[in-house]
Amino acid sequence: NAGVTQTPKFRVLKTGQSMTLLCAQDMNHEYMYWYRQDPGMGLRLIHYSVGEGTTAKGEVPDGYNVSRLKKQNFLLGLESAAPSQTSVYFCASSGVRLPPGQENEKLFFGSGTQLSVL
Amino acid sequence: LAKTTQPISMDSYEGQEVNITCSHNNIATNDYITWYQQFPSQGPRFIIQGYKTKVTNEVASLFIPADRKSSTLSLPRVSLSDTAVYYCLVGPLNTGFQKLVFGTGTRLLVSP
């Protein structure tokens, strides 16, 4: 049981390049999320998904696109990378709520992707 | 959404008990209080969650007064490995976590 897996772990891009970050979860969770974390700041929600085939904007969605074609995968795309998108990106997932005390009331995070845009 | 306020940083020594308080004056009736821990270069991980009174697990205790306007995360006998950032989140749990806001958290430094 791997939990939430993010690939790649590190990436360096030049301004204007595009890339896709992949998040995979093996817990059959309904909800998936993409966050970014900048130095000295908490996590900010970029986009999220409440189920296969659905996506929605979070707090800081500009410059990013997402897709959830399969329940276990959530992709984050940067169409034209900018230096302001240099950050650590975290994916997370959570399940449909069960009675108190159940595992699904937690957010499960991946180990992050360090992205630098030069 | 309930806004949370917690200290930016705290210092402690090994073996001491650490209490981190989070204020959430406008907590709603259906909101839960959840604490996460984040080590450098890792994603946050769940520590403890509660609605009222006291919750205890193998890692920490969570104290919530009757008015629920604040909560205290208690870490017994901390060690160097407890050095991390601790986040207090307040919000409903029955519609996913997209409404929960991670603030800057409390940076705990445990020294020998």
XYZ file of N, CA and C in Angstrom:
690
model
N 0.846 -1.192 0.000
C 0.000 0.000 0.000
C 0.874 1.232 0.000
N 1.000 1.914 -1.168
C 1.937 3.024 -1.282
C 1.334 4.334 -0.816
N 0.009 4.452 -0.752
C -0.604 5.705 -0.349
C -0.697 6.655 -1.524
N -0.089 7.840 -1.378
C -0.098 8.859 -2.417
C 1.316 8.986 -2.984
N 1.429 8.803 -4.281
C 2.728 8.850 -4.942
C 2.770 9.989 -5.938
N 3.801 10.814 -5.859
C 3.978 11.928 -6.785
C 5.217 11.712 -7.644
N 5.076 12.036 -8.914
C 6.235 12.016 -9.821
C 6.196 13.231 -10.723
N 7.361 13.855 -11.029
C 8.677 13.520 -10.483
C 8.867 14.128 -9.096
N 9.973 13.865 -8.463
C 10.294 14.475 -7.176
C 10.979 15.827 -7.355
N 11.712 15.988 -8.419
C 12.409 17.245 -8.700
C 12.315 17.545 -10.192
N 12.236 18.825 -10.500
C 12.234 19.204 -11.914
C 12.681 20.647 -12.039
N 13.466 20.898 -13.075
C 13.882 22.261 -13.392
C 13.372 22.585 -14.793
N 12.670 23.676 -14.910
C 12.126 24.115 -16.195
C 12.670 25.475 -16.570
N 12.628 25.758 -17.858
C 12.905 27.113 -18.316
C 11.569 27.816 -18.499
N 11.592 29.122 -18.355
C 10.371 29.910 -18.545
C 9.746 29.596 -19.897
N 8.432 29.339 -19.860
C 7.720 29.048 -21.092
C 7.543 27.568 -21.388
N 8.323 26.719 -20.737
C 8.178 25.286 -20.959
C 6.919 24.762 -20.267
N 6.490 23.606 -20.700
C 5.317 22.988 -20.086
C 5.720 21.673 -19.428
N 4.913 21.258 -18.474
C 5.156 19.965 -17.847
C 3.885 19.505 -17.129
N 3.865 18.223 -16.804
C 2.752 17.641 -16.066
C 3.277 16.911 -14.855
N 2.653 17.177 -13.720
C 2.955 16.454 -12.492
C 1.874 15.394 -12.295
N 2.320 14.205 -11.939
C 1.396 13.102 -11.770
C 1.230 12.749 -10.310
N -0.012 12.530 -9.906
C -0.321 12.082 -8.557
C -1.159 10.813 -8.678
N -0.763 9.781 -7.952
C -1.492 8.527 -7.955
C -1.752 8.078 -6.524
N -2.988 7.630 -6.272
C -3.330 7.114 -4.948
C -3.973 5.740 -5.078
N -3.663 4.883 -4.134
C -4.145 3.504 -4.190
C -5.114 3.202 -3.055
N -5.770 4.227 -2.520
C -6.684 4.048 -1.386
C -8.141 4.185 -1.809
N -8.388 4.242 -3.104
C -9.748 4.364 -3.637
C -10.464 5.613 -3.121
N -9.693 6.679 -2.923
C -10.268 7.920 -2.404
C -11.047 8.670 -3.464
N -12.136 9.324 -3.030
C -12.949 10.115 -3.956
C -12.297 11.470 -4.249
N -11.742 12.091 -3.208
C -11.241 13.455 -3.339
C -9.733 13.481 -3.545
N -9.305 14.354 -4.424
C -7.882 14.584 -4.622
C -7.633 16.073 -4.745
N -6.412 16.496 -4.337
C -6.084 17.917 -4.231
C -4.649 18.174 -4.691
N -4.442 19.357 -5.230
C -3.089 19.843 -5.492
C -2.866 21.135 -4.708
N -1.760 21.153 -3.944
C -1.360 22.322 -3.178
C 0.028 22.786 -3.639
N 0.315 24.043 -3.373
C 1.673 24.528 -3.507
C 2.103 25.135 -2.182
N 3.385 25.010 -1.903
C 3.913 25.560 -0.660
C 5.158 26.369 -0.961
N 5.110 27.620 -0.599
C 6.236 28.528 -0.800
C 6.905 28.810 0.536
N 8.189 29.194 0.524
C 8.931 29.413 1.778
C 8.191 30.334 2.744
N 8.077 29.884 3.987
C 7.461 30.695 5.018
C 5.952 30.782 4.937
N 5.382 30.014 4.040
C 3.929 30.058 3.870
C 3.333 28.678 4.056
N 2.076 28.668 4.344
C 1.374 27.392 4.446
C 1.042 26.852 3.068
N 0.308 25.781 3.035
C -0.097 25.198 1.761
C -1.289 25.957 1.202
N -1.253 26.206 -0.083
C -2.361 26.861 -0.748
C -2.946 25.932 -1.804
N -4.265 25.829 -1.815
C -4.945 24.897 -2.697
C -4.995 25.439 -4.122
N -4.540 24.651 -5.079
C -4.526 25.071 -6.481
C -5.810 24.617 -7.164
N -6.016 23.334 -7.228
C -7.219 22.727 -7.786
C -7.558 21.500 -6.971
N -8.788 21.040 -7.096
C -9.165 19.816 -6.431
C -10.199 19.079 -7.272
N -10.463 17.844 -6.855
C -11.427 17.008 -7.573
C -12.252 16.228 -6.562
N -13.552 16.201 -6.768
C -14.430 15.472 -5.851
C -14.818 14.105 -6.394
N -14.255 13.762 -7.531
C -14.523 12.445 -8.094
C -13.999 12.347 -9.507
N -13.962 11.129 -10.020
C -13.470 10.908 -11.382
C -14.217 11.779 -12.373
N -13.471 12.449 -13.232
C -14.062 13.281 -14.262
C -14.436 14.678 -13.819
N -14.204 15.014 -12.557
C -14.546 16.356 -12.053
C -13.298 17.084 -11.590
N -13.282 18.405 -11.776
C -12.231 19.250 -11.234
C -12.844 20.576 -10.820
N -12.176 21.270 -9.922
C -12.656 22.578 -9.479
C -11.462 23.426 -9.052
N -11.647 24.742 -9.109
C -10.577 25.663 -8.764
C -10.462 25.842 -7.259
N -9.219 25.987 -6.840
C -8.968 26.292 -5.442
C -8.631 27.753 -5.265
N -7.742 28.032 -4.347
C -7.389 29.409 -4.001
C -6.499 30.073 -5.045
N -5.560 29.310 -5.639
C -4.581 29.874 -6.560
C -4.504 29.072 -7.859
N -5.550 29.077 -8.687
C -5.600 28.208 -9.866
C -4.925 28.743 -11.128
N -4.640 30.056 -11.162
C -4.151 30.658 -12.408
C -2.799 30.083 -12.823
N -2.723 29.723 -14.111
C -1.484 29.185 -14.665
C -1.394 27.673 -14.589
N -2.420 27.037 -14.047
C -2.423 25.580 -13.882
C -3.686 24.972 -14.485
N -3.571 23.750 -14.961
C -4.746 22.990 -15.356
C -4.632 21.591 -14.760
N -5.769 20.957 -14.591
C -5.789 19.628 -13.986
C -6.727 18.709 -14.746
N -6.510 17.413 -14.549
C -7.421 16.437 -15.123
C -7.498 15.218 -14.210
N -8.695 14.640 -14.160
C -8.906 13.445 -13.331
C -9.674 12.432 -14.194
N -8.985 11.844 -15.141
C -9.604 10.892 -16.053
C -9.830 9.546 -15.389
N -8.981 9.193 -14.447
C -9.126 7.966 -13.677
C -9.207 8.314 -12.203
N -9.947 7.561 -11.465
C -10.165 7.857 -10.056
C -8.859 7.909 -9.280
N -7.910 7.075 -9.631
C -6.691 7.006 -8.852
C -5.640 8.040 -9.244
N -5.852 8.757 -10.344
C -4.832 9.705 -10.810
C -5.356 11.131 -10.877
N -4.486 12.076 -10.537
C -4.835 13.492 -10.625
C -3.611 14.209 -11.188
N -3.750 14.785 -12.372
C -2.629 15.411 -13.061
C -2.695 16.919 -12.935
N -1.536 17.516 -12.698
C -1.414 18.972 -12.640
C -0.507 19.418 -13.774
N -1.033 20.301 -14.627
C -0.260 20.770 -15.761
C 0.086 22.241 -15.682
N 1.303 22.541 -16.127
C 1.731 23.927 -16.293
C 1.925 24.126 -17.787
N 1.112 24.947 -18.403
C 1.171 25.123 -19.854
C 2.357 25.960 -20.288
N 2.651 27.001 -19.560
C 3.764 27.894 -19.869
C 4.372 28.356 -18.542
N 5.364 27.631 -18.087
C 5.906 27.858 -16.751
C 6.496 29.263 -16.588
N 6.295 29.812 -15.389
C 6.829 31.130 -15.032
C 7.638 31.016 -13.750
N 8.612 31.884 -13.541
C 9.404 31.828 -12.295
C 8.549 31.870 -11.034
N 7.393 32.526 -11.103
C 6.508 32.613 -9.936
C 5.915 31.251 -9.558
N 6.065 30.272 -10.446
C 5.562 28.933 -10.164
C 6.622 28.030 -9.541
N 7.778 28.595 -9.285
C 8.789 27.872 -8.512
C 8.230 27.632 -7.116
N 8.146 26.379 -6.723
C 7.494 26.042 -5.465
C 7.640 24.545 -5.208
N 7.145 24.114 -4.061
C 7.007 22.693 -3.779
C 5.527 22.354 -3.923
N 5.247 21.345 -4.712
C 3.870 20.965 -4.986
C 3.539 19.655 -4.264
N 2.416 19.682 -3.563
C 1.958 18.506 -2.845
C 0.594 18.077 -3.363
N 0.468 16.789 -3.533
C -0.809 16.186 -3.855
C -1.350 15.525 -2.601
N -2.660 15.500 -2.471
C -3.284 14.847 -1.326
C -4.578 14.185 -1.772
N -5.046 13.256 -0.955
C -6.320 12.609 -1.239
C -7.064 12.350 0.061
N -8.373 12.198 -0.061
C -9.197 11.862 1.099
C -10.428 11.111 0.609
N -10.997 10.320 1.541
C -12.130 9.503 1.151
C -13.451 10.133 1.555
N -14.521 9.488 1.220
C -15.855 9.922 1.630
C -15.986 9.661 3.123
N -16.570 10.640 3.818
C -16.589 10.566 5.269
C -17.385 9.381 5.770
N -16.788 8.715 6.771
C -17.438 7.630 7.494
C -17.649 8.084 8.930
N -18.265 7.289 9.751
C -18.443 7.684 11.165
C -17.129 8.077 11.808
N -17.197 8.954 12.807
C -15.986 9.467 13.448
C -14.995 8.375 13.819
N -13.746 8.668 13.600
C -12.683 7.738 13.950
C -12.208 6.909 12.789
N -12.855 7.019 11.656
C -12.454 6.213 10.508
C -11.325 6.874 9.743
N -10.605 6.063 8.979
C -9.428 6.551 8.266
C -9.767 7.662 7.301
N -10.963 7.668 6.750
C -11.258 8.586 5.665
C -11.453 10.023 6.085
N -11.326 10.329 7.331
C -11.446 11.704 7.753
C -10.110 12.434 7.709
N -9.131 11.842 7.103
C -7.814 12.437 7.057
C -7.439 12.788 5.626
N -6.570 13.782 5.526
C -5.894 14.065 4.270
C -4.605 13.254 4.244
N -4.363 12.572 3.129
C -3.127 11.820 2.957
C -2.309 12.534 1.889
N -1.082 12.897 2.241
C -0.239 13.674 1.338
C 0.844 12.825 0.698
N 1.237 13.244 -0.493
C 2.416 12.704 -1.128
C 3.662 13.394 -0.586
N 4.816 12.991 -1.076
C 6.075 13.518 -0.550
C 6.525 14.804 -1.241
N 5.806 15.233 -2.236
C 6.083 16.530 -2.841
C 6.940 16.495 -4.089
N 6.803 17.554 -4.889
C 7.640 17.774 -6.083
C 8.254 19.147 -5.973
N 9.573 19.203 -5.980
C 10.271 20.482 -5.955
C 10.461 20.952 -7.394
N 9.803 22.052 -7.748
C 9.868 22.591 -9.107
C 10.561 23.940 -9.112
N 11.549 24.066 -9.967
C 12.231 25.349 -10.140
C 12.047 25.801 -11.581
N 11.627 27.035 -11.760
C 11.448 27.607 -13.086
C 12.446 28.753 -13.244
N 13.354 28.589 -14.210
C 14.422 29.571 -14.382
C 14.075 30.607 -15.454
N -15.897 30.226 6.877
C -14.818 29.376 7.352
C -14.180 29.980 8.598
N -13.886 29.099 9.553
C -13.277 29.568 10.781
C -11.822 29.930 10.535
N -11.457 31.149 10.928
C -10.067 31.564 10.825
C -9.320 31.087 12.057
N -8.092 30.600 11.857
C -7.317 30.096 12.983
C -6.100 30.973 13.234
N -5.707 31.081 14.479
C -4.521 31.828 14.876
C -3.703 30.951 15.808
N -2.449 30.761 15.467
C -1.551 29.972 16.299
C -0.186 30.640 16.315
N 0.623 30.369 17.340
C 1.939 31.017 17.424
C 2.799 30.644 16.231
N 3.629 31.585 15.805
C 4.488 31.343 14.660
C 5.560 30.310 14.984
N 6.115 30.392 16.180
C 7.180 29.460 16.546
C 7.185 29.204 18.048
N 7.763 28.075 18.408
C 7.937 27.695 19.811
C 9.246 26.921 19.943
N 9.864 27.082 21.084
C 11.098 26.349 21.382
C 10.881 25.473 22.605
N 11.511 24.320 22.623
C 11.414 23.428 23.760
C 12.683 22.597 23.865
N 12.764 21.820 24.929
C 13.884 20.915 25.135
C 13.370 19.486 25.204
N 14.239 18.577 24.893
C 13.865 17.170 24.944
C 13.300 16.798 26.315
N 12.256 15.998 26.297
C 11.669 15.527 27.543
C 10.582 16.408 28.111
N 10.461 17.622 27.574
C 9.429 18.528 28.079
C 8.095 18.277 27.382
N 7.023 18.732 28.017
C 5.709 18.703 27.391
C 5.502 20.016 26.640
N 4.992 19.918 25.436
C 4.760 21.110 24.624
C 3.259 21.264 24.366
N 2.757 22.449 24.585
C 1.354 22.746 24.328
C 1.264 23.865 23.297
N 0.605 23.602 22.202
C 0.413 24.587 21.139
C -1.065 24.913 21.080
N -1.381 26.177 21.275
C -2.780 26.605 21.289
C -3.175 27.246 19.968
N -4.364 26.936 19.539
C -4.925 27.491 18.307
C -6.244 28.177 18.651
N -6.388 29.410 18.208
C -7.630 30.141 18.419
C -8.493 30.071 17.178
N -9.778 29.820 17.376
C -10.726 29.757 16.253
C -12.062 30.255 16.760
N -12.160 31.572 16.914
C -13.315 32.202 17.560
C -14.627 31.989 16.822
N -14.587 31.879 15.483
C -15.835 31.745 14.739
C -16.072 30.324 14.248
N -15.702 29.366 15.052
C -15.902 27.970 14.688
C -17.404 27.685 14.572
N -17.771 26.902 13.558
C -19.172 26.587 13.323
C -19.550 25.274 13.999
N -20.854 25.081 14.136
C -21.370 23.914 14.850
C -20.864 22.602 14.270
N -20.752 22.520 12.936
C -20.363 21.254 12.324
C -18.871 21.176 11.993
N -18.091 22.095 12.550
C -16.639 22.089 12.301
C -15.912 21.159 13.259
N -14.908 20.495 12.726
C -13.987 19.696 13.519
C -12.636 20.396 13.562
N -11.826 20.031 14.538
C -10.490 20.582 14.690
C -9.484 19.477 14.403
N -8.588 19.750 13.475
C -7.615 18.744 13.058
C -6.216 19.343 13.080
N -5.262 18.572 13.544
C -3.865 18.993 13.574
C -3.030 18.099 12.661
N -2.161 18.766 11.911
C -1.229 18.069 11.036
C 0.196 18.470 11.404
N 1.128 17.562 11.114
C 2.547 17.769 11.386
C 3.297 17.671 10.063
N 4.234 18.596 9.848
C 5.014 18.550 8.624
C 6.495 18.650 8.917
N 7.235 17.635 8.478
C 8.690 17.647 8.569
C 9.253 18.272 7.283
N 10.467 18.789 7.348
C 11.088 19.359 6.141
C 11.109 18.362 4.984
N 10.785 18.842 3.803
C 10.811 18.057 2.579
C 9.797 16.913 2.576
N 8.771 17.000 3.399
C 7.716 15.987 3.413
C 6.355 16.661 3.392
N 5.345 15.911 2.994
C 3.984 16.408 3.071
C 3.471 16.324 4.492
N 2.493 17.146 4.829
C 1.909 17.077 6.171
C 1.313 15.697 6.439
N 1.277 15.336 7.709
C 0.627 14.082 8.079
C -0.294 14.340 9.257
N -1.399 13.628 9.278
C -2.414 13.758 10.321
C -1.853 13.392 11.681
N -2.173 14.214 12.691
C -1.793 13.891 14.059
C -3.013 13.484 14.868
N -4.011 14.379 14.933
C -5.136 14.146 15.816
C -6.301 15.016 15.382
N -7.494 14.585 15.749
C -8.710 15.310 15.355
C -9.741 15.200 16.461
N -10.515 16.276 16.662
C -11.541 16.218 17.692
C -12.656 17.201 17.452
N -13.743 17.003 18.187
C -14.882 17.919 18.094
C -15.069 18.686 19.416
N -14.970 17.966 20.516
C -15.091 18.619 21.821
C -14.362 17.795 22.884
N -14.204 18.372 24.038
C -13.541 17.805 25.215
C -12.115 17.379 24.905
N -11.768 16.131 25.169
C -10.391 15.688 25.047
C -10.292 14.449 24.186
N -9.293 14.466 23.333
C -8.988 13.303 22.504
C -7.525 12.944 22.715
N -7.242 11.691 22.845
C -5.861 11.244 23.048
C -5.565 10.065 22.138
N -4.390 10.087 21.528
C -3.926 8.922 20.784
C -2.476 8.660 21.175
N -1.816 7.816 20.447
C -0.464 7.404 20.823
C 0.562 8.507 20.585
N 0.179 9.546 19.889
C 1.122 10.614 19.548
C 0.895 11.873 20.377
N -0.376 12.243 20.584
C -0.669 13.537 21.198
C -2.028 13.517 21.881
N -2.313 14.631 22.546
C -3.637 14.863 23.111
C -4.155 16.184 22.560
N -5.458 16.253 22.446
C -6.107 17.468 21.957
C -7.154 17.872 22.981
N -7.006 19.083 23.497
C -7.930 19.606 24.490
C -8.792 20.687 23.856
N -10.100 20.540 23.994
C -11.045 21.499 23.408
C -12.009 21.927 24.511
N -12.009 23.217 24.867
C -12.927 23.679 25.917
C -14.369 23.657 25.432
N -15.262 23.875 26.383
C -16.686 23.770 26.074
C -17.131 24.742 24.984
N -16.568 25.954 24.957
C -17.003 26.929 23.946
C -16.351 26.678 22.581
N -15.397 25.790 22.510
C -14.726 25.368 21.267
C -14.052 26.515 20.519
N -13.822 27.625 21.154
C -13.204 28.770 20.467
C -11.689 28.671 20.419
N -11.149 27.644 21.036
C -9.720 27.401 20.964
C -9.481 25.901 21.157
N -8.270 25.487 20.871
C -7.905 24.096 21.129
C -6.410 24.054 21.424
N -5.984 23.039 22.143
C -4.581 22.914 22.500
C -4.068 21.533 22.145
N -3.040 21.523 21.330
C -2.352 20.282 20.999
C -1.266 20.072 22.040
N -1.264 18.925 22.676
C -0.275 18.633 23.704
C 0.602 17.470 23.264
N 1.907 17.726 23.229
C 2.882 16.696 22.872
C 3.663 16.331 24.128
N 3.495 15.132 24.649
C 4.169 14.750 25.894
C 5.633 14.376 25.656
N 6.503 14.863 26.469
C 7.910 14.455 26.451
C 8.490 14.462 25.024
N 8.616 15.649 24.478
C 9.070 15.759 23.094
C 10.515 15.309 22.939
N 10.816 14.871 21.732
C 12.177 14.496 21.376
C 12.617 15.345 20.188
N 13.880 15.216 19.807
C 14.402 16.001 18.686
C 13.582 15.752 17.418
N 13.064 14.559 17.270
C 12.307 14.207 16.070
C 10.930 14.859 16.004
N 10.540 15.539 17.054
C 9.269 16.275 17.030
C 9.442 17.672 16.452
N 10.656 18.055 16.125
C 10.905 19.329 15.451
C 10.213 19.311 14.093
N 9.260 20.214 13.918
C 8.411 20.203 12.725
C 7.522 21.429 12.761
N 6.720 21.578 11.711
C 5.698 22.617 11.677
C 4.354 21.947 11.952
N 3.562 22.553 12.828
C 2.276 21.996 13.232
C 1.157 22.936 12.777
N 0.197 22.370 12.068
C -0.911 23.143 11.515
C -2.216 22.792 12.224
N -2.965 23.810 12.535
C -4.307 23.656 13.109
C -5.319 23.977 12.009
N -6.203 23.068 11.725
C -7.234 23.287 10.707
C -8.608 23.130 11.335
N -9.522 23.986 10.924
C -10.887 23.936 11.444
C -11.851 23.966 10.280
N -12.776 23.022 10.244
C -13.755 23.008 9.172
C -14.583 21.742 9.181
N -15.586 21.696 8.296
C -16.442 20.508 8.215
C -15.714 19.370 7.518
N -16.159 18.174 7.786
C -15.499 17.003 7.216
C -16.378 16.254 6.220
N -17.612 16.631 6.086
C -18.510 15.804 5.290
C -18.566 16.175 3.814
N -17.757 17.140 3.384
C -17.754 17.525 1.968
C -16.344 17.653 1.424
N -15.433 16.863 1.917
C -14.052 16.964 1.485
C -13.307 18.027 2.273
N -12.038 18.224 1.916
C -11.175 19.121 2.683
C -10.845 20.408 1.932
N -11.526 20.679 0.841
C -11.157 21.821 0.022
C -11.407 23.149 0.716
N -12.232 23.175 1.720
C -12.503 24.432 2.417
C -11.564 24.658 3.597
N -10.767 23.666 3.931
C -9.854 23.833 5.055
C -8.611 24.590 4.623
N -8.209 25.556 5.418
C -7.089 26.428 5.067
C -5.885 26.122 5.939
N -4.754 25.849 5.298
C -3.498 25.691 6.025
C -2.880 27.078 6.200
N -2.793 27.542 7.439
C -2.095 28.791 7.699
C -0.594 28.542 7.666
N 0.158 29.420 8.292
C 1.614 29.262 8.318
C 2.066 28.260 9.368
N 1.158 27.873 10.257
C 1.500 26.855 11.241
C 2.401 27.365 12.349
N 2.743 26.464 13.255
C 3.660 26.755 14.355
C 4.922 25.936 14.163
N 6.041 26.627 14.071
C 7.318 25.944 13.888
C 7.888 25.601 15.259
N 7.915 24.309 15.592
C 8.438 23.841 16.871
C 9.874 23.380 16.709
N 10.749 23.934 17.544
C 12.151 23.526 17.543
C 12.461 22.877 18.888
N 12.847 21.629 18.860
C 13.213 20.911 20.068
C 14.730 20.788 20.121
N 15.293 21.253 21.215
C 16.756 21.227 21.373
C 17.164 20.185 22.417
N 18.418 19.727 22.330
C 18.904 18.723 23.303
C 18.955 19.303 24.717
